[in-house]
Amino acid sequence: MENKYAIESNNLSIHYGSYTAVKNVSVKIQPQKITAIIGPSGCGKSTLLRALNRMNDFVPGCHVTGELFLQGQNLYGNQIDPVEVRRKIGMVFQKPNPFPKSIYENIAWGARINGFKGKMDELVEQSLRSAALWDEVKDKLQESAYALSGGQQQRLCIARTIAIQPEIILMDEPASALDPISTLRIEELMQELKKNYTIIIVTHNMQQAARASDFTAMMMIDDNRAGGVIEFDETKKIFTRPSDKRTEDYVTGRFG
Amino acid sequence: MKEETLNLKTLETQSFRQFDLKKKRRTGESIIQTLLFLAGILSIFVTIAIVYELGKEAMLFFNDPDVTLGKFFGTTKWQPGIGQYGIWALVSATLVTSFIAILISLPLGLASAIYLSEYASFKARSILKPILEILAGIPTVVYGYFALLFITPILKSIIGEQLQVYNMLSAGIVMGIMILPLISSMSEDALSAVPRSLREAAYAMGATKVETSLQVVLPAALSGIGAALIIGISRAVGETMIVAVAAGSGPNFSFNPLDAAETMTGHIARISGGDLSYNSIDYTSLFAIALMLFLLTLVLNLISQWIVNRFRERYE
């Protein structure tokens, strides 16, 4: 398989016991672009996102069928170590969840468990700079991460993800708990980060998807309450002339 | 549909609804408030009453012209009947047995708590937890004879003749087993209370299960685990029956766990069981021991509190 795409799914379905939450998703994600996943609540956006770095492994009763390729390796193959998968595909969550450690240690910890042997101070500074947080925290690196504001905490979470040098960064509504200014800063940061990383973001915020992403996957549930990607295209096209009527209704606010 | 909503609106503006914002008497509310207050006060009152009673009787002991604080804290032989007032003879045994108990129960209790909270499947947990809790329901006198008749012979076959029949090691070990479910279940509560989002954060960084459990969840739960440790220590220091049966009867200033020695609680139990004349020096001395025990527990609690505050990691 050629590596034209950052990650590629082939009939990926996610089941909870006998219930199918996400059905037959086949998407090809472009490298170094921002791909947004949108859709109404409960359509399986987050479930799909979490399947991409095998975070669903921790949900009892959850199993995945189909294939998911990262550089030609099927992430749901028998030989795959989920810990290694997560080292290559990082994740930023909806609610900022820094470790209850110092700002410095929040970044150093992940690097250390990933076997980082270089100069830690430099890595911390570089990661914080990449996350546009350095200037705000450089004088209080030893303070608790919980002393930061919500927006700063979220950027710290992005910084610690960058520090382990993943290929792909998944973001699960990273700005939904933040105020508009912090949200804007996260979006600016994403534009900066896509130079080096592939970003996949789940969002409820239609404007955010429209202004911040290059590609958009529209999800919707079918009659059996199974979510699926009904349209996947360039963001411009999805928001101006979508080919599916349901997408049009959703992005113009007539539904959902 | 449209018309209906319009009608409702006009109806609302037309009828001017009356309401009253004056204070109301809520009798049920104040009765419950009073009951809760009394329940809170009761425990404080009982504590004060105990300290007062201990202090009053202990004063009689310390007012005896023969007893000096120098002798009390400065000597190591305890036999008030013949003028020996060295409290260390009893404190040493309490410290040794409690230390052994914590040495056994803290690592084992923590390990089982981590297993139950982070590793065990739902089914394994639902079987193991009740079994662990059975340990907590065994009467301490049974533990005492378990130490004397089961653990001591085993230890004797390992260590040899230096181990006395009554010894602090065996009592301490069994006391540790007794405290184990307490430490384990309190620690497990603390571990389970750590938000899932922290574990997810660690896993999403490529952390393994061990790294997540030991380096993220455990430090975040440290304050709860500290509370478990404090209660465990108090329980060990105050435990009476196990040490009375298995550790020995007779004050002995020794820090060698292979020796027989009597703890503060064991001594109080033995002496007060015999015929003791009211207001004799033997009688009042028991209150001095009890007061000392009270202070010892307090100091140990403060120390562990301080240690925990130093190392714990706060999440919100």
Coordinates of C-alpha atoms in Angstrom, one line a residue:
Chain A
M1 CA 0.0 0.0 0.0
E2 CA 1.3 3.4 -0.9
N3 CA 1.5 6.1 1.8
K4 CA -0.2 8.8 0.0
Y5 CA -2.7 9.2 2.9
A6 CA -2.0 9.9 6.5
I7 CA -4.5 7.3 7.6
E8 CA -7.0 5.3 5.7
S9 CA -10.0 3.3 6.8
N10 CA -11.7 0.6 5.0
N11 CA -15.2 -0.4 6.0
L12 CA -14.4 0.4 9.6
S13 CA -17.3 -0.4 12.0
I14 CA -17.5 0.0 15.7
H15 CA -19.7 -2.1 17.8
Y16 CA -20.8 -2.0 21.5
G17 CA -21.8 -5.6 22.1
S18 CA -24.5 -6.3 19.5
Y19 CA -25.2 -2.7 18.8
T20 CA -23.3 -1.1 15.9
A21 CA -22.5 2.5 16.7
V22 CA -20.5 3.4 13.6
K23 CA -20.9 1.6 10.4
N24 CA -18.7 1.1 7.3
V25 CA -16.6 4.1 7.4
S26 CA -14.1 4.3 4.5
V27 CA -12.2 7.6 4.4
K28 CA -8.7 8.6 3.2
I29 CA -7.2 11.4 5.4
Q30 CA -4.8 13.7 3.7
P31 CA -1.5 14.3 5.4
Q32 CA -0.7 17.7 6.9
K33 CA -4.2 18.9 6.5
I34 CA -7.0 19.5 9.0
T35 CA -9.9 17.2 8.6
A36 CA -13.1 18.0 10.6
I37 CA -15.7 15.5 11.5
I38 CA -19.1 17.1 11.9
G39 CA -22.6 15.8 12.5
P40 CA -25.5 15.9 15.0
S41 CA -25.1 14.7 18.6
G42 CA -24.9 11.0 19.1
C43 CA -23.9 10.2 15.5
G44 CA -20.7 8.6 16.6
K45 CA -18.1 11.3 15.8
S46 CA -16.2 10.9 19.0
T47 CA -16.5 7.1 18.8
L48 CA -15.0 7.1 15.4
L49 CA -12.2 9.5 16.5
R50 CA -11.3 7.3 19.4
A51 CA -11.2 4.2 17.2
L52 CA -8.4 5.9 15.2
N53 CA -5.9 5.6 18.1
R54 CA -7.5 2.6 19.8
M55 CA -8.8 4.5 22.8
N56 CA -11.9 2.4 22.4
D57 CA -9.9 -0.6 23.6
F58 CA -10.7 0.6 27.2
V59 CA -14.5 0.6 26.7
P60 CA -15.8 -2.8 27.8
G61 CA -17.7 -4.6 25.1
C62 CA -16.4 -2.4 22.3
H63 CA -15.0 -4.1 19.2
V64 CA -14.0 -2.9 15.8
T65 CA -14.3 -4.6 12.4
G66 CA -12.8 -3.5 9.1
E67 CA -9.4 -2.1 8.5
L68 CA -7.5 1.0 9.4
F69 CA -4.2 1.7 7.8
L70 CA -1.3 3.8 9.1
Q71 CA 1.7 3.6 6.7
G72 CA 0.4 0.4 5.3
Q73 CA -0.1 -1.3 8.7
N74 CA -3.6 -2.3 9.8
L75 CA -3.9 -0.8 13.2
Y76 CA -6.5 -3.5 14.1
G77 CA -4.2 -6.3 12.9
N78 CA -3.2 -9.1 15.3
Q79 CA 0.5 -8.0 15.5
I80 CA -0.3 -4.4 16.5
D81 CA 0.6 -3.0 19.9
P82 CA -2.0 -0.4 20.8
V83 CA 0.5 1.4 23.0
E84 CA 2.7 2.0 20.0
V85 CA -0.3 3.1 18.0
R86 CA -1.0 5.8 20.5
R87 CA 2.6 7.0 20.5
K88 CA 2.1 7.7 16.8
I89 CA -1.4 9.1 17.0
G90 CA -1.8 11.5 19.8
M91 CA -5.1 12.9 21.2
V92 CA -6.4 16.1 22.7
F93 CA -9.7 15.8 24.6
Q94 CA -12.8 17.8 25.0
K95 CA -12.1 18.9 28.5
P96 CA -8.5 19.9 29.3
N97 CA -7.0 17.1 31.3
P98 CA -3.5 18.0 32.3
F99 CA -1.7 15.7 34.8
P100 CA -1.8 16.9 38.4
K101 CA 1.9 17.6 38.0
S102 CA 4.0 20.7 37.3
I103 CA 3.7 22.4 33.8
Y104 CA 7.2 21.2 33.1
E105 CA 6.5 17.6 34.2
N106 CA 3.3 17.5 32.1
I107 CA 5.5 17.6 29.0
A108 CA 8.5 15.8 30.3
W109 CA 6.5 12.8 31.5
G110 CA 5.2 11.7 28.2
A111 CA 8.6 12.2 26.5
R112 CA 10.3 10.2 29.2
I113 CA 8.0 7.2 29.0
N114 CA 8.4 7.3 25.2
G115 CA 12.2 6.9 25.7
F116 CA 13.3 10.5 25.0
K117 CA 17.0 10.7 25.7
G118 CA 17.8 14.3 24.5
K119 CA 17.9 17.5 26.5
M120 CA 14.6 17.7 28.3
D121 CA 14.7 21.5 29.0
E122 CA 15.0 22.1 25.3
L123 CA 12.1 19.8 24.4
V124 CA 9.9 21.4 27.0
E125 CA 10.6 24.8 25.7
Q126 CA 10.2 23.8 22.1
S127 CA 6.9 22.1 22.7
L128 CA 5.5 25.0 24.7
R129 CA 6.6 27.4 21.9
S130 CA 4.9 25.2 19.3
A131 CA 1.8 25.3 21.3
A132 CA 2.0 29.1 21.7
L133 CA 2.2 28.8 25.4
W134 CA 5.9 29.5 26.2
D135 CA 5.7 33.2 26.8
E136 CA 2.8 32.8 29.3
V137 CA 4.4 30.0 31.4
K138 CA 8.2 30.3 31.0
D139 CA 8.5 31.8 34.5
K140 CA 6.3 29.3 36.3
L141 CA 7.3 25.9 34.8
Q142 CA 7.4 24.3 38.2
E143 CA 3.9 25.4 39.2
S144 CA 1.0 23.1 39.0
A145 CA -0.7 22.8 35.6
Y146 CA -4.0 23.4 37.4
A147 CA -3.0 27.0 38.1
L148 CA -3.4 27.7 34.4
S149 CA -6.7 28.9 32.8
G150 CA -8.8 26.4 30.8
G151 CA -7.4 27.7 27.4
Q152 CA -3.9 27.5 28.7
Q153 CA -4.5 24.0 30.0
Q154 CA -5.7 22.9 26.6
R155 CA -2.7 24.4 24.9
L156 CA -0.5 22.5 27.5
C157 CA -2.3 19.3 26.5
I158 CA -1.5 20.1 22.9
A159 CA 2.1 20.8 23.9
R160 CA 2.6 17.5 25.7
T161 CA 1.1 15.7 22.7
I162 CA 3.6 17.5 20.3
A163 CA 6.4 16.6 22.6
I164 CA 6.1 12.9 21.8
Q165 CA 6.3 13.7 18.1
P166 CA 3.2 11.9 16.8
E167 CA 2.2 11.5 13.1
I168 CA -1.4 12.5 13.7
I169 CA -3.1 14.6 16.3
L170 CA -6.7 13.8 17.1
M171 CA -8.8 16.5 18.7
D172 CA -12.1 15.8 20.3
E173 CA -14.0 19.1 20.4
P174 CA -10.9 20.7 21.9
A175 CA -12.5 24.2 22.2
S176 CA -16.0 23.3 23.3
A177 CA -15.1 24.0 27.0
L178 CA -13.3 27.3 26.2
D179 CA -14.3 30.9 25.7
P180 CA -14.3 32.5 22.2
I181 CA -10.8 34.0 22.5
S182 CA -9.2 30.8 23.7
T183 CA -11.0 29.0 21.0
L184 CA -9.6 31.4 18.4
R185 CA -6.1 30.8 19.7
I186 CA -6.5 27.0 19.5
E187 CA -7.7 27.4 15.9
E188 CA -4.7 29.6 15.0
L189 CA -2.5 27.0 16.7
M190 CA -4.0 24.3 14.5
Q191 CA -3.1 26.2 11.4
E192 CA 0.4 26.4 12.6
L193 CA 0.6 22.7 13.6
K194 CA -0.7 21.4 10.3
K195 CA 2.7 22.3 8.7
N196 CA 4.1 19.3 10.6
Y197 CA 1.1 17.2 11.6
T198 CA -2.0 15.7 10.3
I199 CA -4.9 16.9 12.4
I200 CA -8.4 15.3 12.7
I201 CA -10.9 17.3 14.7
V202 CA -14.4 16.5 15.9
T203 CA -16.4 19.6 16.3
H204 CA -20.0 20.7 17.0
N205 CA -19.2 24.1 15.9
M206 CA -20.1 24.6 12.3
Q207 CA -18.2 27.9 11.9
Q208 CA -15.2 26.3 13.4
A209 CA -15.3 23.5 10.9
A210 CA -15.8 25.9 8.0
R211 CA -13.0 28.3 8.9
A212 CA -10.4 26.0 10.3
S213 CA -10.5 22.8 8.3
D214 CA -9.4 21.7 4.9
F215 CA -11.5 18.6 4.6
T216 CA -14.8 17.7 6.2
A217 CA -16.5 14.4 7.0
M218 CA -20.2 14.7 7.5
M219 CA -21.7 12.0 9.8
M220 CA -25.3 11.0 10.3
I221 CA -27.2 8.1 11.9
D222 CA -29.3 5.7 9.9
D223 CA -32.5 4.1 10.8
N224 CA -30.8 1.5 13.0
R225 CA -29.1 4.3 15.0
A226 CA -25.7 3.4 13.5
G227 CA -23.6 6.4 12.5
G228 CA -21.8 6.7 9.2
V229 CA -19.9 9.1 7.1
I230 CA -22.4 10.3 4.4
E231 CA -20.2 12.8 2.7
F232 CA -16.5 13.4 2.8
D233 CA -15.0 16.2 0.7
E234 CA -13.1 19.5 0.8
T235 CA -14.6 21.8 3.4
K236 CA -15.2 24.5 0.8
K237 CA -17.4 22.1 -1.1
I238 CA -19.2 20.7 1.9
F239 CA -20.2 24.2 3.0
T240 CA -21.1 25.7 -0.4
R241 CA -22.4 23.0 -2.6
P242 CA -22.8 19.7 -0.8
S243 CA -23.9 16.7 -2.8
D244 CA -26.1 15.2 -0.1
K245 CA -29.3 16.9 0.8
R246 CA -28.9 15.9 4.5
T247 CA -25.5 17.6 4.6
E248 CA -27.0 20.7 3.1
D249 CA -29.8 20.8 5.7
Y250 CA -27.3 20.3 8.5
V251 CA -24.6 22.9 7.5
T252 CA -27.2 25.5 6.7
G253 CA -28.8 25.0 10.2
R254 CA -32.1 23.6 9.0
F255 CA -31.6 20.5 11.0
G256 CA -29.6 19.3 14.1
Chain B
M1 CA -50.5 26.4 16.2
K2 CA -49.4 30.0 15.7
E3 CA -52.6 31.4 16.9
E4 CA -52.5 29.3 20.0
T5 CA -49.2 30.6 21.2
L6 CA -50.4 34.1 20.6
N7 CA -53.5 33.6 22.7
L8 CA -51.4 32.2 25.6
K9 CA -49.2 35.3 25.5
T10 CA -52.1 37.7 25.8
L11 CA -53.6 35.6 28.5
E12 CA -50.5 35.9 30.6
T13 CA -50.2 39.6 30.3
Q14 CA -53.8 40.1 31.1
S15 CA -54.0 38.2 34.4
F16 CA -51.7 39.8 36.9
R17 CA -50.5 36.9 39.1
Q18 CA -50.2 37.4 42.8
F19 CA -47.3 36.1 44.9
D20 CA -45.9 36.5 48.4
L21 CA -42.2 36.6 49.1
K22 CA -42.4 37.0 52.9
K23 CA -40.4 34.6 55.1
K24 CA -42.2 31.3 55.9
R25 CA -41.9 29.1 58.9
R26 CA -40.6 25.7 57.8
T27 CA -40.8 23.5 61.0
G28 CA -39.6 20.2 59.4
E29 CA -36.6 22.0 58.0
S30 CA -35.5 23.4 61.4
I31 CA -36.1 20.1 63.2
I32 CA -33.8 18.3 60.9
Q33 CA -31.2 21.0 61.1
T34 CA -31.2 20.7 64.8
L35 CA -30.9 17.0 64.8
L36 CA -28.0 17.1 62.4
F37 CA -26.3 19.7 64.6
L38 CA -26.8 17.6 67.7
A39 CA -25.3 14.5 65.9
G40 CA -22.3 16.6 64.9
I41 CA -21.9 18.0 68.5
L42 CA -22.2 14.5 70.0
S43 CA -18.9 13.2 68.6
I44 CA -17.1 16.3 69.6
F45 CA -18.6 16.1 73.1
V46 CA -17.6 12.4 73.5
T47 CA -14.0 13.2 72.5
I48 CA -13.8 16.0 74.9
A49 CA -15.3 13.9 77.7
I50 CA -12.7 11.1 77.1
V51 CA -9.8 13.5 77.0
Y52 CA -11.1 15.1 80.2
E53 CA -11.4 11.8 82.0
L54 CA -8.0 10.6 80.9
G55 CA -6.4 13.9 81.9
K56 CA -8.1 14.0 85.3
E57 CA -7.0 10.5 86.3
A58 CA -3.6 10.9 84.7
M59 CA -3.1 14.1 86.8
L60 CA -3.5 12.0 89.9
F61 CA -0.7 9.8 88.7
F62 CA 1.6 12.7 87.8
N63 CA 0.9 14.4 91.1
D64 CA 2.3 11.5 93.0
P65 CA 5.5 12.9 94.6
D66 CA 7.4 9.8 93.5
V67 CA 6.5 10.2 89.8
T68 CA 8.5 12.8 87.8
L69 CA 8.4 13.5 84.1
G70 CA 12.1 12.8 84.1
K71 CA 11.4 9.2 85.3
F72 CA 8.4 8.9 83.0
F73 CA 10.2 9.8 79.8
G74 CA 13.8 9.2 80.9
T75 CA 13.8 5.6 82.1
T76 CA 13.0 2.3 80.4
K77 CA 11.5 0.1 83.2
W78 CA 7.8 0.1 83.9
Q79 CA 6.5 -1.2 87.2
P80 CA 4.6 1.5 89.1
G81 CA 4.1 -0.8 92.1
I82 CA 7.9 -0.7 92.9
G83 CA 8.5 2.9 91.7
Q84 CA 9.5 2.3 88.1
Y85 CA 7.8 4.7 85.8
G86 CA 9.6 4.4 82.5
I87 CA 6.9 4.6 79.8
W88 CA 9.3 3.6 77.0
A89 CA 9.1 0.0 78.1
L90 CA 5.6 0.0 76.8
V91 CA 5.9 2.6 73.9
S92 CA 8.7 0.5 72.3
A93 CA 6.5 -2.5 71.9
T94 CA 3.7 -0.4 70.5
L95 CA 6.0 1.2 68.0
V96 CA 7.6 -2.1 66.9
T97 CA 4.4 -4.0 66.4
S98 CA 2.7 -1.1 64.7
F99 CA 5.7 -0.5 62.4
I100 CA 5.7 -4.2 61.4
A101 CA 1.9 -4.1 60.8
I102 CA 2.2 -1.1 58.5
L103 CA 5.2 -2.6 56.8
I104 CA 3.1 -5.6 55.9
S105 CA -0.3 -3.9 55.2
L106 CA 0.7 -0.8 53.3
P107 CA 2.5 -2.4 50.4
L108 CA 0.1 -5.4 50.2
G109 CA -2.9 -3.2 50.7
L110 CA -1.8 -0.8 48.0
A111 CA -0.9 -3.5 45.6
S112 CA -4.3 -5.2 46.0
A113 CA -6.0 -1.8 45.7
I114 CA -4.2 -1.1 42.4
Y115 CA -5.0 -4.5 41.2
L116 CA -8.7 -4.2 42.1
S117 CA -9.1 -0.6 40.8
E118 CA -6.9 -0.7 37.6
Y119 CA -6.5 -4.3 36.5
A120 CA -9.3 -6.6 37.8
S121 CA -12.2 -7.3 35.5
F122 CA -15.6 -6.5 36.8
K123 CA -16.2 -10.2 37.6
A124 CA -12.8 -10.7 39.4
R125 CA -13.5 -7.6 41.5
S126 CA -17.0 -8.7 42.5
I127 CA -15.5 -12.0 43.8
L128 CA -12.3 -10.6 45.4
K129 CA -13.7 -7.6 47.2
P130 CA -16.1 -9.5 49.5
I131 CA -13.4 -12.0 50.3
L132 CA -11.1 -9.2 51.3
E133 CA -13.9 -7.7 53.4
I134 CA -14.3 -11.0 55.3
L135 CA -10.8 -10.5 56.6
A136 CA -12.1 -7.3 58.2
G137 CA -14.9 -9.1 60.0
I138 CA -12.8 -11.6 61.9
P139 CA -12.7 -10.9 65.6
T140 CA -9.3 -9.8 66.8
V141 CA -9.1 -12.4 69.5
V142 CA -9.2 -15.0 66.7
Y143 CA -6.4 -13.1 65.0
G144 CA -4.5 -13.2 68.3
Y145 CA -4.6 -17.0 68.5
F146 CA -3.9 -17.2 64.8
A147 CA -0.6 -15.4 65.5
L148 CA 0.3 -17.4 68.5
L149 CA -0.6 -20.9 67.3
F150 CA -0.1 -20.6 63.5
I151 CA 2.3 -17.8 62.6
T152 CA 4.7 -18.1 65.5
P153 CA 5.4 -21.8 64.9
I154 CA 6.0 -21.1 61.2
L155 CA 8.4 -18.2 62.0
K156 CA 10.1 -20.4 64.6
S157 CA 10.9 -23.0 61.9
I158 CA 12.4 -20.3 59.7
I159 CA 14.2 -18.1 62.3
G160 CA 15.0 -20.7 64.9
E161 CA 15.3 -20.5 68.7
Q162 CA 16.0 -16.8 69.0
L163 CA 12.3 -16.3 68.4
Q164 CA 10.5 -16.3 71.7
V165 CA 7.1 -18.0 72.1
Y166 CA 5.5 -14.6 72.6
N167 CA 7.0 -12.2 70.2
M168 CA 6.3 -8.8 68.6
L169 CA 7.1 -10.1 65.1
S170 CA 4.3 -12.5 64.9
A171 CA 1.8 -10.1 66.5
G172 CA 2.9 -7.3 64.1
I173 CA 2.5 -9.5 61.0
V174 CA -1.0 -10.6 62.0
M175 CA -2.0 -7.1 62.9
G176 CA -0.8 -6.2 59.4
I177 CA -3.1 -8.8 57.9
M178 CA -6.0 -7.4 60.0
I179 CA -5.4 -3.9 58.8
L180 CA -4.9 -5.0 55.2
P181 CA -8.6 -4.9 54.1
L182 CA -8.9 -1.4 55.6
I183 CA -6.0 0.0 53.7
S184 CA -6.9 -1.9 50.6
S185 CA -10.5 -0.8 50.4
M186 CA -9.8 2.8 51.4
S187 CA -7.0 3.0 48.8
E188 CA -9.1 1.5 46.2
D189 CA -11.8 4.1 46.8
A190 CA -9.2 6.8 46.4
L191 CA -7.8 5.2 43.2
S192 CA -11.3 4.8 41.7
A193 CA -12.1 8.4 42.4
V194 CA -9.3 9.6 40.1
P195 CA -11.1 10.9 37.0
R196 CA -11.1 8.7 34.0
S197 CA -9.9 11.7 31.9
L198 CA -6.5 11.5 33.6
R199 CA -6.1 7.8 32.7
E200 CA -7.2 8.6 29.1
A201 CA -4.6 11.4 29.0
A202 CA -1.9 9.0 29.9
Y203 CA -3.0 6.3 27.5
A204 CA -3.3 8.8 24.7
M205 CA 0.4 9.7 25.3
G206 CA 1.4 6.1 24.7
A207 CA 1.7 5.1 28.4
T208 CA 1.4 1.5 29.3
K209 CA -0.9 0.2 31.9
V210 CA 1.8 0.1 34.6
E211 CA 3.0 3.6 33.8
T212 CA -0.5 5.0 33.9
S213 CA -1.4 3.2 37.2
L214 CA 1.9 4.0 39.1
Q215 CA 2.9 7.3 37.7
V216 CA -0.4 9.1 37.1
V217 CA -3.3 7.4 39.0
L218 CA -1.4 6.6 42.2
P219 CA 0.1 10.0 42.8
A220 CA -3.3 11.6 42.1
A221 CA -4.9 9.4 44.7
L222 CA -2.2 9.9 47.3
S223 CA -4.3 12.1 49.6
G224 CA -6.9 9.3 49.9
I225 CA -4.2 6.7 50.4
G226 CA -2.7 8.9 53.1
A227 CA -6.0 8.9 54.9
A228 CA -6.0 5.1 54.7
L229 CA -2.5 5.0 56.1
I230 CA -3.4 7.3 59.0
I231 CA -6.4 5.2 59.9
G232 CA -4.3 2.1 59.5
I233 CA -1.7 3.4 61.9
S234 CA -4.3 4.5 64.5
R235 CA -5.8 1.0 64.2
A236 CA -2.4 -0.6 64.8
V237 CA -1.4 1.5 67.7
G238 CA -4.8 1.0 69.3
E239 CA -5.1 -2.7 68.6
T240 CA -5.3 -4.7 71.9
M241 CA -6.3 -8.3 71.6
I242 CA -3.8 -9.5 69.1
V243 CA -0.8 -8.1 71.0
A244 CA -2.3 -9.2 74.4
V245 CA -2.5 -12.8 73.2
A246 CA 0.6 -13.1 71.0
A247 CA 3.2 -10.4 71.8
G248 CA 3.9 -11.1 75.4
S249 CA 2.8 -10.0 78.9
G250 CA 5.3 -8.0 80.8
P251 CA 6.9 -4.6 79.9
N252 CA 10.2 -5.0 78.1
F253 CA 12.1 -2.2 76.6
S254 CA 13.2 -3.8 73.3
F255 CA 13.2 -2.9 69.6
N256 CA 14.0 -6.5 68.6
P257 CA 10.9 -8.0 67.0
L258 CA 12.0 -11.5 68.1
D259 CA 11.5 -10.6 71.7
A260 CA 8.4 -10.7 73.8
A261 CA 7.2 -7.4 75.0
E262 CA 4.0 -5.8 76.1
T263 CA 2.4 -2.9 74.3
M264 CA 0.6 0.0 75.9
T265 CA -2.8 -1.4 75.1
G266 CA -1.9 -4.9 76.0
H267 CA -0.6 -3.7 79.4
I268 CA -3.8 -1.7 80.1
A269 CA -5.9 -4.7 79.2
R270 CA -3.9 -7.1 81.4
I271 CA -3.6 -4.9 84.5
S272 CA -7.2 -3.7 84.5
G273 CA -8.3 -7.3 84.2
G274 CA -6.8 -8.1 87.6
D275 CA -7.9 -6.9 91.0
L276 CA -6.9 -3.3 91.1
S277 CA -7.6 -1.0 94.0
Y278 CA -9.2 2.3 93.1
N279 CA -6.8 5.2 93.2
S280 CA -3.7 3.0 93.7
I281 CA -0.7 4.0 91.7
D282 CA -1.3 1.0 89.4
Y283 CA -4.8 2.3 88.7
T284 CA -3.9 5.9 87.9
S285 CA -0.9 4.8 85.9
L286 CA -3.2 3.2 83.4
F287 CA -4.7 6.6 82.6
A288 CA -1.3 8.0 82.1
I289 CA -0.6 5.2 79.6
A290 CA -3.8 5.9 77.9
L291 CA -3.1 9.6 77.7
M292 CA 0.3 8.8 76.2
L293 CA -1.3 6.5 73.7
F294 CA -3.7 9.2 72.7
L295 CA -0.8 11.6 72.2
L296 CA 1.2 9.0 70.3
T297 CA -1.6 8.4 67.8
L298 CA -2.0 12.1 67.4
V299 CA 1.7 12.7 66.7
L300 CA 1.8 9.7 64.2
N301 CA -1.3 11.1 62.4
L302 CA 0.3 14.6 62.2
I303 CA 3.5 13.1 60.8
S304 CA 1.7 11.0 58.1
Q305 CA -0.5 14.0 57.2
W306 CA 2.6 16.1 56.7
I307 CA 4.2 13.4 54.5
V308 CA 1.1 13.0 52.4
N309 CA 0.7 16.8 51.9
R310 CA 4.3 17.0 50.7
F311 CA 4.0 14.4 48.0
R312 CA 0.4 14.4 46.9
E313 CA -0.7 15.7 43.5
R314 CA -3.9 17.7 43.5
Y315 CA -6.3 17.4 40.7
E316 CA -8.6 20.4 40.9

